[in-house]
Amino acid sequence: MNLITCDADLEEGMAALRALQPHWAGIIDKVGLPPLRRRPGGFAGLAAIIVSQQLSVASARAVWARVESVLTPLTPERILAASDEDMRLSGLSRPKQRTLRAVAAALVEGSLRFEALEAATPEAVHEHMTAVSGIGPWTADIYLLFCLGHRDGFAAGDLAIQEAARQAFGLPARPKAAELAALAEAWRPWRGVAARLLWAYYAALKKREGINA
């Protein structure tokens, strides 16, 4: 697997995207070097992604702090042994409780193996992860991009990326996931850098509009 591990990798990808498609020059000139956004993987890394989904940054941090406090040590075995009261005290919604328990069970049973993801293609990572109840494409994409650091990961279903692509590429409407995935085929093997640039572009647009990104 080719990884994004440092700013030099981002710069290499940015240069490649400039050469692939003229629109990228304007995006790159606007946002500069995007954040690397790497994070630890494994069970804790995936759990953090699940917890933060559909929450503001502040809310996600607050819930995550409660999860780490109540469900310590944060291991699959601890999640499977947690009582309903433990889960309630953690602040997790019922769907997220079910997802964490499904992930924990899959890891203990061996149907989900993090080591199998480390050298896999983005498509294989998707297939392996979304086989677990509660893990959708977005969760798999975020793990692929930031925990594994795959340089060709992407998140076609992310609303911020979709809106950034609409404005950056002059699209008539915000593209749906399948439409954006098709557009992103031209950015291989640097879709992981493209995703980071589009997130940064979205943040820049929001600041221009006077809204907290």
PDB file of C-alpha atoms in Angstrom:
ATOM      1  CA  MET A   1       0.000   0.000   0.000  1.00  0.00           C
ATOM      2  CA  ASN A   2       1.256   3.480  -0.839  1.00  0.00           C
ATOM      3  CA  LEU A   3       0.681   5.674   2.196  1.00  0.00           C
ATOM      4  CA  ILE A   4       0.324   9.344   2.994  1.00  0.00           C
ATOM      5  CA  THR A   5       2.570   9.771   6.012  1.00  0.00           C
ATOM      6  CA  CYS A   6       3.990  13.299   5.822  1.00  0.00           C
ATOM      7  CA  ASP A   7       3.749  16.674   4.109  1.00  0.00           C
ATOM      8  CA  ALA A   8       6.139  15.530   1.387  1.00  0.00           C
ATOM      9  CA  ASP A   9       3.614  12.872   0.365  1.00  0.00           C
ATOM     10  CA  LEU A  10       0.891  15.527   0.207  1.00  0.00           C
ATOM     11  CA  GLU A  11       3.096  17.762  -1.922  1.00  0.00           C
ATOM     12  CA  GLU A  12       3.833  14.907  -4.315  1.00  0.00           C
ATOM     13  CA  GLY A  13       0.123  14.221  -4.679  1.00  0.00           C
ATOM     14  CA  MET A  14      -0.683  17.901  -5.183  1.00  0.00           C
ATOM     15  CA  ALA A  15       1.845  18.129  -7.999  1.00  0.00           C
ATOM     16  CA  ALA A  16       0.357  15.023  -9.609  1.00  0.00           C
ATOM     17  CA  LEU A  17      -3.194  16.399  -9.366  1.00  0.00           C
ATOM     18  CA  ARG A  18      -2.117  19.697 -10.960  1.00  0.00           C
ATOM     19  CA  ALA A  19      -0.815  17.695 -13.898  1.00  0.00           C
ATOM     20  CA  LEU A  20      -3.936  15.525 -14.114  1.00  0.00           C
ATOM     21  CA  GLN A  21      -6.599  18.242 -14.191  1.00  0.00           C
ATOM     22  CA  PRO A  22      -6.365  22.052 -14.588  1.00  0.00           C
ATOM     23  CA  HIS A  23      -9.019  22.784 -11.926  1.00  0.00           C
ATOM     24  CA  TRP A  24      -6.698  21.524  -9.207  1.00  0.00           C
ATOM     25  CA  ALA A  25      -4.320  24.459  -9.677  1.00  0.00           C
ATOM     26  CA  GLY A  26      -6.950  26.933  -8.476  1.00  0.00           C
ATOM     27  CA  ILE A  27      -7.936  24.723  -5.542  1.00  0.00           C
ATOM     28  CA  ILE A  28      -4.323  24.228  -4.450  1.00  0.00           C
ATOM     29  CA  ASP A  29      -3.506  27.933  -4.836  1.00  0.00           C
ATOM     30  CA  LYS A  30      -6.472  28.752  -2.590  1.00  0.00           C
ATOM     31  CA  VAL A  31      -5.897  26.258   0.232  1.00  0.00           C
ATOM     32  CA  GLY A  32      -2.177  25.504   0.125  1.00  0.00           C
ATOM     33  CA  LEU A  33      -0.971  22.410   1.944  1.00  0.00           C
ATOM     34  CA  PRO A  34      -3.975  20.629   3.515  1.00  0.00           C
ATOM     35  CA  PRO A  35      -3.844  19.071   6.994  1.00  0.00           C
ATOM     36  CA  LEU A  36      -2.374  15.565   7.146  1.00  0.00           C
ATOM     37  CA  ARG A  37      -5.055  14.386   9.604  1.00  0.00           C
ATOM     38  CA  ARG A  38      -3.477  11.019  10.398  1.00  0.00           C
ATOM     39  CA  ARG A  39      -4.765   9.216  13.519  1.00  0.00           C
ATOM     40  CA  PRO A  40      -4.100   5.893  15.253  1.00  0.00           C
ATOM     41  CA  GLY A  41      -5.933   2.880  13.872  1.00  0.00           C
ATOM     42  CA  GLY A  42      -7.118  -0.353  15.400  1.00  0.00           C
ATOM     43  CA  PHE A  43     -10.180  -0.691  17.596  1.00  0.00           C
ATOM     44  CA  ALA A  44      -9.765   2.636  19.389  1.00  0.00           C
ATOM     45  CA  GLY A  45      -9.266   4.468  16.098  1.00  0.00           C
ATOM     46  CA  LEU A  46     -12.364   2.946  14.532  1.00  0.00           C
ATOM     47  CA  ALA A  47     -14.374   3.531  17.703  1.00  0.00           C
ATOM     48  CA  ALA A  48     -13.433   7.217  17.645  1.00  0.00           C
ATOM     49  CA  ILE A  49     -14.687   7.521  14.062  1.00  0.00           C
ATOM     50  CA  ILE A  50     -17.964   5.837  14.963  1.00  0.00           C
ATOM     51  CA  VAL A  51     -18.445   8.050  18.017  1.00  0.00           C
ATOM     52  CA  SER A  52     -17.765  11.290  16.103  1.00  0.00           C
ATOM     53  CA  GLN A  53     -20.038  10.569  13.158  1.00  0.00           C
ATOM     54  CA  GLN A  54     -22.769  13.206  12.683  1.00  0.00           C
ATOM     55  CA  LEU A  55     -21.587  15.204  15.714  1.00  0.00           C
ATOM     56  CA  SER A  56     -19.933  18.598  15.970  1.00  0.00           C
ATOM     57  CA  VAL A  57     -16.266  18.606  16.939  1.00  0.00           C
ATOM     58  CA  ALA A  58     -17.077  19.801  20.466  1.00  0.00           C
ATOM     59  CA  SER A  59     -19.840  17.225  20.977  1.00  0.00           C
ATOM     60  CA  ALA A  60     -17.670  14.412  19.612  1.00  0.00           C
ATOM     61  CA  ARG A  61     -14.848  15.297  22.008  1.00  0.00           C
ATOM     62  CA  ALA A  62     -17.228  15.376  24.969  1.00  0.00           C
ATOM     63  CA  VAL A  63     -18.779  12.005  24.145  1.00  0.00           C
ATOM     64  CA  TRP A  64     -15.391  10.451  23.425  1.00  0.00           C
ATOM     65  CA  ALA A  65     -14.098  11.604  26.810  1.00  0.00           C
ATOM     66  CA  ARG A  66     -17.071   9.904  28.488  1.00  0.00           C
ATOM     67  CA  VAL A  67     -16.551   6.720  26.452  1.00  0.00           C
ATOM     68  CA  GLU A  68     -12.884   6.559  27.474  1.00  0.00           C
ATOM     69  CA  SER A  69     -13.797   7.213  31.107  1.00  0.00           C
ATOM     70  CA  VAL A  70     -16.639   4.698  31.419  1.00  0.00           C
ATOM     71  CA  LEU A  71     -15.459   1.955  29.077  1.00  0.00           C
ATOM     72  CA  THR A  72     -11.868   1.694  30.144  1.00  0.00           C
ATOM     73  CA  PRO A  73      -9.773  -0.069  28.963  1.00  0.00           C
ATOM     74  CA  LEU A  74     -11.304   0.476  25.524  1.00  0.00           C
ATOM     75  CA  THR A  75     -10.999  -3.019  24.077  1.00  0.00           C
ATOM     76  CA  PRO A  76     -13.415  -5.295  22.206  1.00  0.00           C
ATOM     77  CA  GLU A  77     -13.685  -7.487  25.287  1.00  0.00           C
ATOM     78  CA  ARG A  78     -14.604  -4.508  27.486  1.00  0.00           C
ATOM     79  CA  ILE A  79     -17.323  -3.420  25.048  1.00  0.00           C
ATOM     80  CA  LEU A  80     -18.811  -6.916  24.946  1.00  0.00           C
ATOM     81  CA  ALA A  81     -18.810  -7.083  28.738  1.00  0.00           C
ATOM     82  CA  ALA A  82     -20.354  -3.612  29.159  1.00  0.00           C
ATOM     83  CA  SER A  83     -23.785  -3.439  30.749  1.00  0.00           C
ATOM     84  CA  ASP A  84     -26.635  -1.400  29.369  1.00  0.00           C
ATOM     85  CA  GLU A  85     -26.006   1.066  32.187  1.00  0.00           C
ATOM     86  CA  ASP A  86     -22.345   1.383  31.169  1.00  0.00           C
ATOM     87  CA  MET A  87     -23.429   2.156  27.643  1.00  0.00           C
ATOM     88  CA  ARG A  88     -25.959   4.718  28.830  1.00  0.00           C
ATOM     89  CA  LEU A  89     -23.346   6.446  30.979  1.00  0.00           C
ATOM     90  CA  SER A  90     -20.960   6.561  28.022  1.00  0.00           C
ATOM     91  CA  GLY A  91     -23.273   8.984  26.238  1.00  0.00           C
ATOM     92  CA  LEU A  92     -23.445   6.890  23.097  1.00  0.00           C
ATOM     93  CA  SER A  93     -26.643   6.775  21.080  1.00  0.00           C
ATOM     94  CA  ARG A  94     -28.337   3.386  20.744  1.00  0.00           C
ATOM     95  CA  PRO A  95     -27.255   2.935  17.094  1.00  0.00           C
ATOM     96  CA  LYS A  96     -23.637   3.692  17.999  1.00  0.00           C
ATOM     97  CA  GLN A  97     -23.818   1.277  20.929  1.00  0.00           C
ATOM     98  CA  ARG A  98     -25.006  -1.442  18.550  1.00  0.00           C
ATOM     99  CA  THR A  99     -22.255  -0.646  16.055  1.00  0.00           C
ATOM    100  CA  LEU A 100     -19.490  -0.747  18.651  1.00  0.00           C
ATOM    101  CA  ARG A 101     -20.781  -4.056  19.963  1.00  0.00           C
ATOM    102  CA  ALA A 102     -20.967  -5.456  16.417  1.00  0.00           C
ATOM    103  CA  VAL A 103     -17.389  -4.330  15.729  1.00  0.00           C
ATOM    104  CA  ALA A 104     -16.175  -5.798  19.025  1.00  0.00           C
ATOM    105  CA  ALA A 105     -17.899  -9.127  18.278  1.00  0.00           C
ATOM    106  CA  ALA A 106     -16.440  -9.220  14.748  1.00  0.00           C
ATOM    107  CA  LEU A 107     -12.935  -8.643  16.101  1.00  0.00           C
ATOM    108  CA  VAL A 108     -13.259 -11.321  18.778  1.00  0.00           C
ATOM    109  CA  GLU A 109     -14.724 -13.785  16.262  1.00  0.00           C
ATOM    110  CA  GLY A 110     -12.053 -12.929  13.682  1.00  0.00           C
ATOM    111  CA  SER A 111     -14.412 -11.851  10.900  1.00  0.00           C
ATOM    112  CA  LEU A 112     -12.900  -8.347  11.110  1.00  0.00           C
ATOM    113  CA  ARG A 113      -9.118  -8.227  11.118  1.00  0.00           C
ATOM    114  CA  PHE A 114      -7.328  -4.900  11.096  1.00  0.00           C
ATOM    115  CA  GLU A 115      -4.097  -6.467   9.875  1.00  0.00           C
ATOM    116  CA  ALA A 116      -5.916  -7.634   6.735  1.00  0.00           C
ATOM    117  CA  LEU A 117      -6.657  -4.004   5.869  1.00  0.00           C
ATOM    118  CA  GLU A 118      -3.102  -2.747   5.956  1.00  0.00           C
ATOM    119  CA  ALA A 119      -2.101  -3.904   2.468  1.00  0.00           C
ATOM    120  CA  ALA A 120      -5.573  -4.012   0.907  1.00  0.00           C
ATOM    121  CA  THR A 121      -6.996  -1.933  -1.911  1.00  0.00           C
ATOM    122  CA  PRO A 122      -9.617   0.721  -1.065  1.00  0.00           C
ATOM    123  CA  GLU A 123     -12.273  -1.546  -2.557  1.00  0.00           C
ATOM    124  CA  ALA A 124     -11.180  -4.509  -0.431  1.00  0.00           C
ATOM    125  CA  VAL A 125     -11.119  -2.375   2.727  1.00  0.00           C
ATOM    126  CA  HIS A 126     -14.678  -1.278   1.975  1.00  0.00           C
ATOM    127  CA  GLU A 127     -15.863  -4.826   1.461  1.00  0.00           C
ATOM    128  CA  HIS A 128     -14.188  -6.110   4.624  1.00  0.00           C
ATOM    129  CA  MET A 129     -15.362  -3.291   6.888  1.00  0.00           C
ATOM    130  CA  THR A 130     -18.911  -2.788   5.642  1.00  0.00           C
ATOM    131  CA  ALA A 131     -19.615  -6.482   6.190  1.00  0.00           C
ATOM    132  CA  VAL A 132     -19.865  -5.536   9.884  1.00  0.00           C
ATOM    133  CA  SER A 133     -23.319  -4.341  10.922  1.00  0.00           C
ATOM    134  CA  GLY A 134     -23.376  -0.571  11.433  1.00  0.00           C
ATOM    135  CA  ILE A 135     -20.212   0.229   9.465  1.00  0.00           C
ATOM    136  CA  GLY A 136     -21.204   2.157   6.376  1.00  0.00           C
ATOM    137  CA  PRO A 137     -19.157   3.446   3.446  1.00  0.00           C
ATOM    138  CA  TRP A 138     -18.342   6.783   5.138  1.00  0.00           C
ATOM    139  CA  THR A 139     -16.905   5.092   8.231  1.00  0.00           C
ATOM    140  CA  ALA A 140     -14.815   2.769   6.067  1.00  0.00           C
ATOM    141  CA  ASP A 141     -13.606   5.731   3.985  1.00  0.00           C
ATOM    142  CA  ILE A 142     -12.508   7.735   7.023  1.00  0.00           C
ATOM    143  CA  TYR A 143     -10.646   4.740   8.468  1.00  0.00           C
ATOM    144  CA  LEU A 144      -9.025   4.162   5.083  1.00  0.00           C
ATOM    145  CA  LEU A 145      -7.952   7.791   4.721  1.00  0.00           C
ATOM    146  CA  PHE A 146      -6.767   8.703   8.180  1.00  0.00           C
ATOM    147  CA  CYS A 147      -6.051   5.499  10.127  1.00  0.00           C
ATOM    148  CA  LEU A 148      -4.528   3.522   7.263  1.00  0.00           C
ATOM    149  CA  GLY A 149      -3.368   6.610   5.354  1.00  0.00           C
ATOM    150  CA  HIS A 150      -3.996   5.035   1.953  1.00  0.00           C
ATOM    151  CA  ARG A 151      -3.061   7.573  -0.710  1.00  0.00           C
ATOM    152  CA  ASP A 152      -5.930   6.473  -2.965  1.00  0.00           C
ATOM    153  CA  GLY A 153      -8.674   6.455  -0.338  1.00  0.00           C
ATOM    154  CA  PHE A 154     -11.649   8.727  -0.944  1.00  0.00           C
ATOM    155  CA  ALA A 155     -14.973   9.660   0.671  1.00  0.00           C
ATOM    156  CA  ALA A 156     -17.465  10.182  -2.122  1.00  0.00           C
ATOM    157  CA  GLY A 157     -20.374  10.119   0.321  1.00  0.00           C
ATOM    158  CA  ASP A 158     -19.080  12.973   2.474  1.00  0.00           C
ATOM    159  CA  LEU A 159     -21.333  16.034   2.129  1.00  0.00           C
ATOM    160  CA  ALA A 160     -18.507  18.542   2.603  1.00  0.00           C
ATOM    161  CA  ILE A 161     -16.453  16.936  -0.161  1.00  0.00           C
ATOM    162  CA  GLN A 162     -19.493  16.857  -2.430  1.00  0.00           C
ATOM    163  CA  GLU A 163     -20.215  20.545  -1.900  1.00  0.00           C
ATOM    164  CA  ALA A 164     -16.549  21.487  -2.337  1.00  0.00           C
ATOM    165  CA  ALA A 165     -16.431  19.556  -5.604  1.00  0.00           C
ATOM    166  CA  ARG A 166     -19.612  21.275  -6.806  1.00  0.00           C
ATOM    167  CA  GLN A 167     -18.123  24.711  -6.328  1.00  0.00           C
ATOM    168  CA  ALA A 168     -14.537  23.921  -7.289  1.00  0.00           C
ATOM    169  CA  PHE A 169     -15.451  22.154 -10.521  1.00  0.00           C
ATOM    170  CA  GLY A 170     -18.447  24.297 -11.446  1.00  0.00           C
ATOM    171  CA  LEU A 171     -20.969  21.466 -11.285  1.00  0.00           C
ATOM    172  CA  PRO A 172     -24.672  22.328 -11.736  1.00  0.00           C
ATOM    173  CA  ALA A 173     -25.660  20.554  -8.508  1.00  0.00           C
ATOM    174  CA  ARG A 174     -24.015  18.835  -5.569  1.00  0.00           C
ATOM    175  CA  PRO A 175     -22.946  15.433  -6.907  1.00  0.00           C
ATOM    176  CA  LYS A 176     -24.270  12.267  -5.362  1.00  0.00           C
ATOM    177  CA  ALA A 177     -21.797   9.711  -4.054  1.00  0.00           C
ATOM    178  CA  ALA A 178     -21.806   7.633  -7.234  1.00  0.00           C
ATOM    179  CA  GLU A 179     -21.358  10.716  -9.408  1.00  0.00           C
ATOM    180  CA  LEU A 180     -18.465  12.015  -7.335  1.00  0.00           C
ATOM    181  CA  ALA A 181     -16.838   8.578  -7.253  1.00  0.00           C
ATOM    182  CA  ALA A 182     -16.974   8.508 -11.054  1.00  0.00           C
ATOM    183  CA  LEU A 183     -15.447  11.995 -11.259  1.00  0.00           C
ATOM    184  CA  ALA A 184     -12.700  10.990  -8.813  1.00  0.00           C
ATOM    185  CA  GLU A 185     -11.586   8.073 -10.993  1.00  0.00           C
ATOM    186  CA  ALA A 186      -9.499  10.607 -12.923  1.00  0.00           C
ATOM    187  CA  TRP A 187      -7.588  11.461  -9.728  1.00  0.00           C
ATOM    188  CA  ARG A 188      -6.202   7.999  -9.078  1.00  0.00           C
ATOM    189  CA  PRO A 189      -3.838   7.116  -7.475  1.00  0.00           C
ATOM    190  CA  TRP A 190      -3.978  10.360  -5.468  1.00  0.00           C
ATOM    191  CA  ARG A 191      -7.611  10.454  -4.378  1.00  0.00           C
ATOM    192  CA  GLY A 192      -6.489  10.606  -0.737  1.00  0.00           C
ATOM    193  CA  VAL A 193      -4.791  13.940  -1.407  1.00  0.00           C
ATOM    194  CA  ALA A 194      -7.789  15.080  -3.469  1.00  0.00           C
ATOM    195  CA  ALA A 195     -10.086  14.374  -0.505  1.00  0.00           C
ATOM    196  CA  ARG A 196      -7.906  16.398   1.865  1.00  0.00           C
ATOM    197  CA  LEU A 197      -7.762  19.295  -0.578  1.00  0.00           C
ATOM    198  CA  LEU A 198     -11.537  19.300  -1.013  1.00  0.00           C
ATOM    199  CA  TRP A 199     -12.094  19.294   2.756  1.00  0.00           C
ATOM    200  CA  ALA A 200      -9.689  22.231   3.047  1.00  0.00           C
ATOM    201  CA  TYR A 201     -11.458  23.987   0.164  1.00  0.00           C
ATOM    202  CA  TYR A 202     -14.819  23.505   1.885  1.00  0.00           C
ATOM    203  CA  ALA A 203     -13.417  24.983   5.109  1.00  0.00           C
ATOM    204  CA  ALA A 204     -12.088  27.977   3.156  1.00  0.00           C
ATOM    205  CA  LEU A 205     -15.478  28.505   1.521  1.00  0.00           C
ATOM    206  CA  LYS A 206     -17.240  28.417   4.887  1.00  0.00           C
ATOM    207  CA  LYS A 207     -14.856  30.974   6.358  1.00  0.00           C
ATOM    208  CA  ARG A 208     -15.470  33.225   3.362  1.00  0.00           C
ATOM    209  CA  GLU A 209     -19.191  32.943   4.026  1.00  0.00           C
ATOM    210  CA  GLY A 210     -18.733  33.789   7.693  1.00  0.00           C
ATOM    211  CA  ILE A 211     -19.655  30.360   9.052  1.00  0.00           C
ATOM    212  CA  ASN A 212     -17.546  28.318  11.432  1.00  0.00           C
ATOM    213  CA  ALA A 213     -16.093  25.345   9.526  1.00  0.00           C
TER     214      ALA A 213
END
